[in-house]
Short mmCIF file of C-alpha atoms and ligand atoms in Angstrom, two decimals:
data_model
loop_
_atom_site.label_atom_id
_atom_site.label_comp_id
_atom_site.label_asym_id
_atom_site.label_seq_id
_atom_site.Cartn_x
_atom_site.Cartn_y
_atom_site.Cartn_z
CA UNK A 287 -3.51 43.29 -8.99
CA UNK A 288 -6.99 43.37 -9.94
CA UNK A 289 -7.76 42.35 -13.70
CA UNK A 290 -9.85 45.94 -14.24
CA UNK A 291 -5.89 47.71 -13.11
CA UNK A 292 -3.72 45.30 -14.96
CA UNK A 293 -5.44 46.25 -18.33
CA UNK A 294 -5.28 49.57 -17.62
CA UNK A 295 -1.64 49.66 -16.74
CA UNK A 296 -0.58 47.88 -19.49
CA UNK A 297 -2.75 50.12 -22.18
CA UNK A 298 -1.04 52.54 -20.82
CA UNK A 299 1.98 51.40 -20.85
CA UNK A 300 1.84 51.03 -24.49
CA UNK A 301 0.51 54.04 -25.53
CA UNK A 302 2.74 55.58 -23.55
CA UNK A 303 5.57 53.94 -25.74
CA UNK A 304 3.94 55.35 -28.43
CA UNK A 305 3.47 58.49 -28.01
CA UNK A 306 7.12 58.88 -26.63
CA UNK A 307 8.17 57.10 -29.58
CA UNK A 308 6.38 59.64 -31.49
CA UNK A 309 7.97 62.73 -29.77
CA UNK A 310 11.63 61.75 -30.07
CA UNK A 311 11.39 60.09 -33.65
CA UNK A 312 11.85 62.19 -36.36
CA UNK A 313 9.31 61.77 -38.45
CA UNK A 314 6.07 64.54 -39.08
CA UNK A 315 3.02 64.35 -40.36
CA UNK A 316 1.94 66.46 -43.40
CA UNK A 317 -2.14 67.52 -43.75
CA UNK A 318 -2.42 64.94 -46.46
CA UNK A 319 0.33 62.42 -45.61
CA UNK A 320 2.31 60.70 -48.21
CA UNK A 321 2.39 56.86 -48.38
CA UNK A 322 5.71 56.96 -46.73
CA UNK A 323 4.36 58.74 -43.94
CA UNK A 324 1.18 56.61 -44.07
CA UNK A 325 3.81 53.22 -43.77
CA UNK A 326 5.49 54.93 -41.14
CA UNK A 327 2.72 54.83 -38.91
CA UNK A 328 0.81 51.94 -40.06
CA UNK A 329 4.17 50.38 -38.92
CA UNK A 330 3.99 52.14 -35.51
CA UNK A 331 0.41 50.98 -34.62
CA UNK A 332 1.23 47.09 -36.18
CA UNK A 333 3.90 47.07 -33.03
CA UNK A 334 1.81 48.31 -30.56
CA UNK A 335 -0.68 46.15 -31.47
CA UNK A 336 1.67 43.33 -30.99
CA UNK A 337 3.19 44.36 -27.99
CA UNK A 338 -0.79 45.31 -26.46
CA UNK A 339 -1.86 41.85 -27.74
CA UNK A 340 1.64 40.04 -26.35
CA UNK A 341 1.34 41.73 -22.88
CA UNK A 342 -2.63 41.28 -22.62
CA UNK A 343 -2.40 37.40 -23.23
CA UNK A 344 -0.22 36.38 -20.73
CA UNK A 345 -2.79 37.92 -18.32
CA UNK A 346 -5.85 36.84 -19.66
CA UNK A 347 -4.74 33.38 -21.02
CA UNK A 348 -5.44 31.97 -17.21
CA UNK A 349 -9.13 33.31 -17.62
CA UNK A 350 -9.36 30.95 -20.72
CA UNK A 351 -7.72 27.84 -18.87
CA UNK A 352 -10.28 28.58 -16.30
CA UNK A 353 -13.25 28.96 -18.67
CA UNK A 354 -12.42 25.68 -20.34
CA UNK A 355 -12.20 23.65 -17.08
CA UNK A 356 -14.81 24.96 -15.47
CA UNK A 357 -17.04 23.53 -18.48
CA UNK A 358 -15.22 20.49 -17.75
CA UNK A 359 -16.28 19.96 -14.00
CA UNK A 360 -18.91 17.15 -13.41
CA UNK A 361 -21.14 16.76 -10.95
CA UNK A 362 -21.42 13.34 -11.35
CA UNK A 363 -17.72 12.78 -10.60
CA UNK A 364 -17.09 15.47 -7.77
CA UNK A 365 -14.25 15.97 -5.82
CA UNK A 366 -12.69 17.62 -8.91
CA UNK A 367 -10.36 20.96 -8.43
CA UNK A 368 -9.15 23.92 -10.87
CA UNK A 369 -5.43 24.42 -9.81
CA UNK A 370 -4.63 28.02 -8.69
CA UNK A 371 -2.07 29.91 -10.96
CA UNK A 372 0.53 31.31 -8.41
CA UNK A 373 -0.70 34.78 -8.94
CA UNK A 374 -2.42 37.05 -11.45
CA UNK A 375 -5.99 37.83 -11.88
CA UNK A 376 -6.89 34.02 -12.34
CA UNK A 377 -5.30 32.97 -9.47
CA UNK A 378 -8.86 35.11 -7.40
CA UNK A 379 -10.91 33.47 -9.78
CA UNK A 380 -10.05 29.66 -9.58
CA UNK A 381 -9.87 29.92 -5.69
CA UNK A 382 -13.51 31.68 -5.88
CA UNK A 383 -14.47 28.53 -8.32
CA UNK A 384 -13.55 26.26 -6.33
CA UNK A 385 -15.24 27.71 -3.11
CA UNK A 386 -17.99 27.48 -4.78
CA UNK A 387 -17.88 23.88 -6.18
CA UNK A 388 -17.17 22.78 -2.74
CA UNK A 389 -20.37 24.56 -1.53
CA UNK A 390 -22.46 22.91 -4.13
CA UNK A 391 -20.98 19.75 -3.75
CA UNK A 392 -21.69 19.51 -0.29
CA UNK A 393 -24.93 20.83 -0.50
CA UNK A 394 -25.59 18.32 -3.23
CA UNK A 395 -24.22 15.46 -1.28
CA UNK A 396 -26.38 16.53 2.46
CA UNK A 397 -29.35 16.73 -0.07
CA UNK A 398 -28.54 13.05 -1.57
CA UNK A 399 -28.18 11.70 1.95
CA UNK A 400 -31.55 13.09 2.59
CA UNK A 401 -33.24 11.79 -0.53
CA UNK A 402 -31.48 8.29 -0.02
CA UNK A 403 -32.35 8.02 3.95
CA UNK A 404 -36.06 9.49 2.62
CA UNK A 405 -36.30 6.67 0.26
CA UNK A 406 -35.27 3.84 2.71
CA UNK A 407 -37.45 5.07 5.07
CA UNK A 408 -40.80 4.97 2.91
CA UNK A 409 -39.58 1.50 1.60
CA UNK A 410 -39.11 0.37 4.91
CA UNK A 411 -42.74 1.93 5.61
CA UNK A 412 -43.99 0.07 2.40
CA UNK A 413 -42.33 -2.81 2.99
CA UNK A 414 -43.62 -3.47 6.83
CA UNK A 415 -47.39 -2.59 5.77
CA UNK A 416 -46.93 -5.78 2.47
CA UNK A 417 -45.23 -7.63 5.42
CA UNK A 418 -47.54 -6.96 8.66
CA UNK A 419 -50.88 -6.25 7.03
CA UNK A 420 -51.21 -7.71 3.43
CA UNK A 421 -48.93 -10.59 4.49
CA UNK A 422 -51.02 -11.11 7.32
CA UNK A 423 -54.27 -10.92 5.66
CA UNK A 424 -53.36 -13.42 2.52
CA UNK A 425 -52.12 -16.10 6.08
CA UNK A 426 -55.94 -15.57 6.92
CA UNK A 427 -57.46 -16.02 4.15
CA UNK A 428 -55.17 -19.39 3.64
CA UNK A 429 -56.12 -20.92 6.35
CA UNK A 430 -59.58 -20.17 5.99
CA UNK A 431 -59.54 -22.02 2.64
CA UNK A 432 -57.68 -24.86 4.38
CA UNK A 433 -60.86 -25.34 6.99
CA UNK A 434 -63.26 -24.37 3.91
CA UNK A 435 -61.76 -27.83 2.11
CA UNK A 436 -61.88 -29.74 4.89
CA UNK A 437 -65.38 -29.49 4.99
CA UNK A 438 -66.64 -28.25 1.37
CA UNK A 439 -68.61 -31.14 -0.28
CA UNK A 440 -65.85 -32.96 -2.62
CA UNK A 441 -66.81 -31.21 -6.10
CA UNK A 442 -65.35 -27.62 -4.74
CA UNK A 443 -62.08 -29.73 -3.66
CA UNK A 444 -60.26 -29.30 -6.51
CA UNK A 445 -61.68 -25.25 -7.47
CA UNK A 446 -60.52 -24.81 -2.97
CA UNK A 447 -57.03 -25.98 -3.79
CA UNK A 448 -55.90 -24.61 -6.62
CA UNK A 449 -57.63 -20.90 -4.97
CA UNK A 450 -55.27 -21.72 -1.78
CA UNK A 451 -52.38 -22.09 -4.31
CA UNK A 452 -52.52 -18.61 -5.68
CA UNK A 453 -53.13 -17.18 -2.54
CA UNK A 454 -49.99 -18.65 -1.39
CA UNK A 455 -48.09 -17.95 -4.80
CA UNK A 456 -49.36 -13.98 -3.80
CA UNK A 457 -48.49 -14.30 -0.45
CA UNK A 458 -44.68 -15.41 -1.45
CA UNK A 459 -45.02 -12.69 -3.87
CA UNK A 460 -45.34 -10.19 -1.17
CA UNK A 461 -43.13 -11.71 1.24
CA UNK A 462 -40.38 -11.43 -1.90
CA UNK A 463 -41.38 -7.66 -2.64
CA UNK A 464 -41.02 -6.48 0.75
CA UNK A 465 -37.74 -8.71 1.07
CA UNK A 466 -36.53 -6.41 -1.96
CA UNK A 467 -37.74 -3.26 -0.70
CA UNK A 468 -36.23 -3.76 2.81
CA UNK A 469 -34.03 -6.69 3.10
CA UNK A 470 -35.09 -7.59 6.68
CA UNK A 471 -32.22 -10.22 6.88
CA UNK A 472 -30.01 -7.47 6.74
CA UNK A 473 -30.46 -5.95 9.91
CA UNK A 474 -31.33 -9.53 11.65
CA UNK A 475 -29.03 -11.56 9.68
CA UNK A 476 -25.73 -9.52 8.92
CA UNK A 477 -24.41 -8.44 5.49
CA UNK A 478 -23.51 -12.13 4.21
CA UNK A 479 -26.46 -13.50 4.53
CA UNK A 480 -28.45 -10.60 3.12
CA UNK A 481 -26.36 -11.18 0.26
CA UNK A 482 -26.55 -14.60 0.13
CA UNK A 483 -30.36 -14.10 -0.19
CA UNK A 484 -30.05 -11.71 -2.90
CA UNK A 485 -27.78 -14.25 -4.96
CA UNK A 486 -30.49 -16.56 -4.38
CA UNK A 487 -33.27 -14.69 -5.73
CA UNK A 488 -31.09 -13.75 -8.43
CA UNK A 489 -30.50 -17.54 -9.45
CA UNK A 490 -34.58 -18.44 -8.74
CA UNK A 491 -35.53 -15.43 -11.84
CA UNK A 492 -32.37 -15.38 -13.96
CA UNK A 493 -30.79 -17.65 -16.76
CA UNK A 494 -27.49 -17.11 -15.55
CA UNK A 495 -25.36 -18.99 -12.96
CA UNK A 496 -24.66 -16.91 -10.05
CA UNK A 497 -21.27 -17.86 -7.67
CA UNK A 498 -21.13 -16.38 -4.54
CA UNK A 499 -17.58 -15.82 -2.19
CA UNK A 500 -17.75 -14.54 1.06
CA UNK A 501 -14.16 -14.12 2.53
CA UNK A 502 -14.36 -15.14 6.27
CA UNK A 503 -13.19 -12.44 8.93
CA UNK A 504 -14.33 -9.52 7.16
CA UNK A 505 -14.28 -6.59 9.20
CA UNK A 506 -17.73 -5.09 10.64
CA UNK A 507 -19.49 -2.48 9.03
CA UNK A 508 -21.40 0.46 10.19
CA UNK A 509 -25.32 -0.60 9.55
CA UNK A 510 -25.16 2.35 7.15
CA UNK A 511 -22.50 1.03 4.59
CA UNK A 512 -24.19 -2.45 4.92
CA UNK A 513 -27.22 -1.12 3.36
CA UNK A 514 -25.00 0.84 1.08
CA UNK A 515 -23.21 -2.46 -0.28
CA UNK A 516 -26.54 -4.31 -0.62
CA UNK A 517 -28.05 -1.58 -2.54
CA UNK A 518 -25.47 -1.68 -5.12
CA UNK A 519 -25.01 -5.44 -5.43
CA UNK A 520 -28.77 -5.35 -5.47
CA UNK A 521 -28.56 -3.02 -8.31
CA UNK A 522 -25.65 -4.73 -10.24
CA UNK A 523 -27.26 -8.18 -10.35
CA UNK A 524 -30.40 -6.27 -11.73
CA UNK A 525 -28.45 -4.67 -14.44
CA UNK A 526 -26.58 -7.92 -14.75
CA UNK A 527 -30.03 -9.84 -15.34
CA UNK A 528 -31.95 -7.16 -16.91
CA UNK A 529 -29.07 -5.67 -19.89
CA UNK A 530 -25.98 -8.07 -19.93
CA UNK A 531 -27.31 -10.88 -21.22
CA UNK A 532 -24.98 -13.27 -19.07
CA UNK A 533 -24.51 -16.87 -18.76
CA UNK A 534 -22.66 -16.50 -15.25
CA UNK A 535 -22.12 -13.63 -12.03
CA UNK A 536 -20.18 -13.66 -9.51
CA UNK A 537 -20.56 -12.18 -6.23
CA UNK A 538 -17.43 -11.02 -3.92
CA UNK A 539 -17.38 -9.63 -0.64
CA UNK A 540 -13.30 -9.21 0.04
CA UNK A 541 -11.18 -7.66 2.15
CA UNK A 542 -8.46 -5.05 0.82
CA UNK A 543 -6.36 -3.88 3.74
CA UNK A 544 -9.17 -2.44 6.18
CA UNK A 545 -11.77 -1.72 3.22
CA UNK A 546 -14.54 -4.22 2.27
CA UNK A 547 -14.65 -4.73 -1.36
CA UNK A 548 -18.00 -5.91 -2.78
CA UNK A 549 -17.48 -6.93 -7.06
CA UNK A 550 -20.28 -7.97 -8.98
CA UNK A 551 -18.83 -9.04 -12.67
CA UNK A 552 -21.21 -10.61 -15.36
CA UNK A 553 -19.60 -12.02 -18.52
CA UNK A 554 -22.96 -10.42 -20.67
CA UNK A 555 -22.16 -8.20 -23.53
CA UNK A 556 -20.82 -4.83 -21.48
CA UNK A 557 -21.83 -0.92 -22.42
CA UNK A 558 -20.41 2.14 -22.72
CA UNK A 559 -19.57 3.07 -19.04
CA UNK A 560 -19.83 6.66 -19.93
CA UNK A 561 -23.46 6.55 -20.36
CA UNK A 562 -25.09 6.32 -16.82
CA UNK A 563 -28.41 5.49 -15.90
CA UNK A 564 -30.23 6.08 -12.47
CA UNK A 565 -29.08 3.27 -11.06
CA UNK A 566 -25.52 3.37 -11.83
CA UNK A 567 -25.82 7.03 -10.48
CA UNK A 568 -27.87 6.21 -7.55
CA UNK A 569 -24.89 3.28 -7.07
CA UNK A 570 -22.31 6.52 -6.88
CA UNK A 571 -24.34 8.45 -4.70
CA UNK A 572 -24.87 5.82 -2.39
CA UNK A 573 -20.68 4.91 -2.52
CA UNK A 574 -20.25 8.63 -2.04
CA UNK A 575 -22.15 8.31 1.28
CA UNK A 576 -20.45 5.61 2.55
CA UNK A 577 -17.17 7.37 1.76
CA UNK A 578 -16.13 4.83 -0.65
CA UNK A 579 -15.06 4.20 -4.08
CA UNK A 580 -17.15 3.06 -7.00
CA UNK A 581 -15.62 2.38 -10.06
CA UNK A 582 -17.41 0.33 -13.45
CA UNK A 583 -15.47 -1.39 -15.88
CA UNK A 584 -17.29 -2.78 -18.73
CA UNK A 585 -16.06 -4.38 -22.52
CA UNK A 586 -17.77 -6.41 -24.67
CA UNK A 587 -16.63 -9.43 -22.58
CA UNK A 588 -18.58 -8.50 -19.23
CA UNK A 589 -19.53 -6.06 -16.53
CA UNK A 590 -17.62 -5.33 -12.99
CA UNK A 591 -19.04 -3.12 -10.77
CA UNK A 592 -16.68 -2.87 -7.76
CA UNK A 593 -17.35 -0.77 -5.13
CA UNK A 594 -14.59 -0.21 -1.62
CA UNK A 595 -15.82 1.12 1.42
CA UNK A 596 -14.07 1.91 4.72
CA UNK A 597 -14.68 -0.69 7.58
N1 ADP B 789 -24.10 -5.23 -16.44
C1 ADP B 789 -24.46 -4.57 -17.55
N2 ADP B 789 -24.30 -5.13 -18.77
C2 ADP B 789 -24.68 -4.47 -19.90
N3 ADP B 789 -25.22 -3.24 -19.91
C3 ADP B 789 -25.42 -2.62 -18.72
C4 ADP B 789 -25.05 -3.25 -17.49
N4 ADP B 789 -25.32 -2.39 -16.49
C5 ADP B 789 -25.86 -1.29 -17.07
N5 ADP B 789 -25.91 -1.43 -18.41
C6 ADP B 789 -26.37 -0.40 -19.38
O1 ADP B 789 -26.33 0.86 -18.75
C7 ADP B 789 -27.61 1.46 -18.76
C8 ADP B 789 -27.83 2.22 -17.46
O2 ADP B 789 -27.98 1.34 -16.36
P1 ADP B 789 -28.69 1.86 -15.06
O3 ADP B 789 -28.05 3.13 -14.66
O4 ADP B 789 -28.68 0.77 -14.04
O5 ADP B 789 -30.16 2.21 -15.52
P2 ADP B 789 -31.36 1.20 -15.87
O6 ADP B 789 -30.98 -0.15 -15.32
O7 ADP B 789 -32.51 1.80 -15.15
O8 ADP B 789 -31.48 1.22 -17.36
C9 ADP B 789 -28.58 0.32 -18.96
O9 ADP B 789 -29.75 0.75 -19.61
C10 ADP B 789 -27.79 -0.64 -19.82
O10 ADP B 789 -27.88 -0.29 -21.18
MG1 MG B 790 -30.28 -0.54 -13.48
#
């Protein structure tokens, strides 16, 4: 029965009451009624009150539980449903709720997958011009200023060496950016050693010992969730480096039935997992595409960031 009906039947239920109850009691009214009188009815409008109030509740009290869980739902942790009451006026409105999350959740998640796929694309873009054109300019120049030494008189020997040096510390700058942006040993290379590149970079700029484990025979993944998993260990080492302030990571690729789990745990000093960032968030959107599981864990011991994904 529609909420608009329900009220109405049961006002009028209750005044109905009331007014019988006021036609077969004895009781009368004088022009200027006595406090007896006055007791009387104050009594009489207390109960209907009561009963108005009593009978109202139990149908609006589902409109409430809705209220409160619909502030509740978070868009950062989807996948979360209001449960139906088995009938009543609420029952209309948590179904139409929930229709509607699921309509903004999937429209949220087709327009992260469009962002994310945007964003690897320009990085790819980015990272093939450092690669093909910078890169390949900086090799020029290099060898130029090996020939120029060769045959520059011997007191520009020394100013000619230490120029090619820089141009080959930029040049290994540039190869290492466009590694990051698009980790071209990913697609030639597989997963493993992708990874194992990343743990090595990670050791080359960062205080802390890094471990690596690899389990051997891990199922093959879509090209897809290998990015995914090498975005987020990319962005857990960074967070490890950059905020944990740890004196050792490790890195595990497992196996957990036929899911791949990838952990990164730090020992650094841990946060309050409630508080996200971009990049834990851009982590969950990125699990959320792969169909998998992310889930942070963090005390003032260490960090693990473990995410599962579907093989
Ligand atoms: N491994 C970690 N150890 C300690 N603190 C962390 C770790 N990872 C994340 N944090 C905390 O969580 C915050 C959010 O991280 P993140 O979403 O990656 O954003 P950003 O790295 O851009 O600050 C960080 O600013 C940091 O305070
Ligand atoms: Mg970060």
């Amino acid at each position: 029965m529609r909420l608009y009906w329900r009220v109405l039947v049961i006002n009028g239920a209750v005044l109905t009451a009331a007014t019988l109850a006021l036609v077969v009691a004895p009781v009368s009214v004088s022009r200027h009624p006595v406090v007896s009188e006055a007791a009387v009815l104050g009594f009489g409008l207390f109960l209907m009150v009561v009963t108005n109030a009593l009978l109202l509740r139990s149908s609006l009290a589902p409109l409430d539980r809705v209220v409160r869980e619909m502030a509740s739902v978070d868009p950062q942790r989807p996948g979360r449903r209001l449960k139906p009451p088995d009938s009543g006026p609420g029952r209309d409105l948590v179904l139409g709720f929930n229709a509607m999350v699921d309509r903004l959740e999937e429209e949220r998640s087709m327009s992260n997958a469009k962002q994310l796929a945007a964003q690897e694309a320009e990085r790819h873009r980015i990272a093939r011009e450092l690669h093909d054109d910078i890169g390949q300019q900086l090799t020029v120049v290099l060898l130029g200023l090996k020939q120029a030494e060769q045959r520059a008189p011997a007191e520009l020997a020394d100013e000619l060496a230490a120029l090619r040096e820089s141009t080959r510390d930029g040049l290994d700058d540039v190869r290492r950016v466009a590694r990051q942006l698009r980790p071209g040993v990913l697609d030639d290379l597989g997963l493993a050693s992708a990874l194992a590149s990343l743990t090595h970079d990670f050791a080359e700029h960062s205080s802390a010992s890094v471990r690596r484990v690899v389990a051997p025979g891990l199922p093959p993944l879509s090209s897809d969730t290998e990015l995914v998993v090498y975005r987020v260990a990319q962005e857990a080492l960074t967070n490890a480096a950059r905020h944990a302030g740890a004196s050792a990571v490790e890195l595990s690729l497992t196996k957990v039935g036929d899911r791949v789990v990838l952990e990164v745990a730090d020992d650094g000093r841990g946060f309050d997992v409630r508080r996200d960032g971009a990049g834990l968030r851009g982590m969950r959107e990125r699990a959320r595409l792969a169909a998998g599981d992310l889930t942070v864990t963090s005390s003032p011991v260490g960090t693990t960031v473990r995410l599962e994904v579907p093989a």
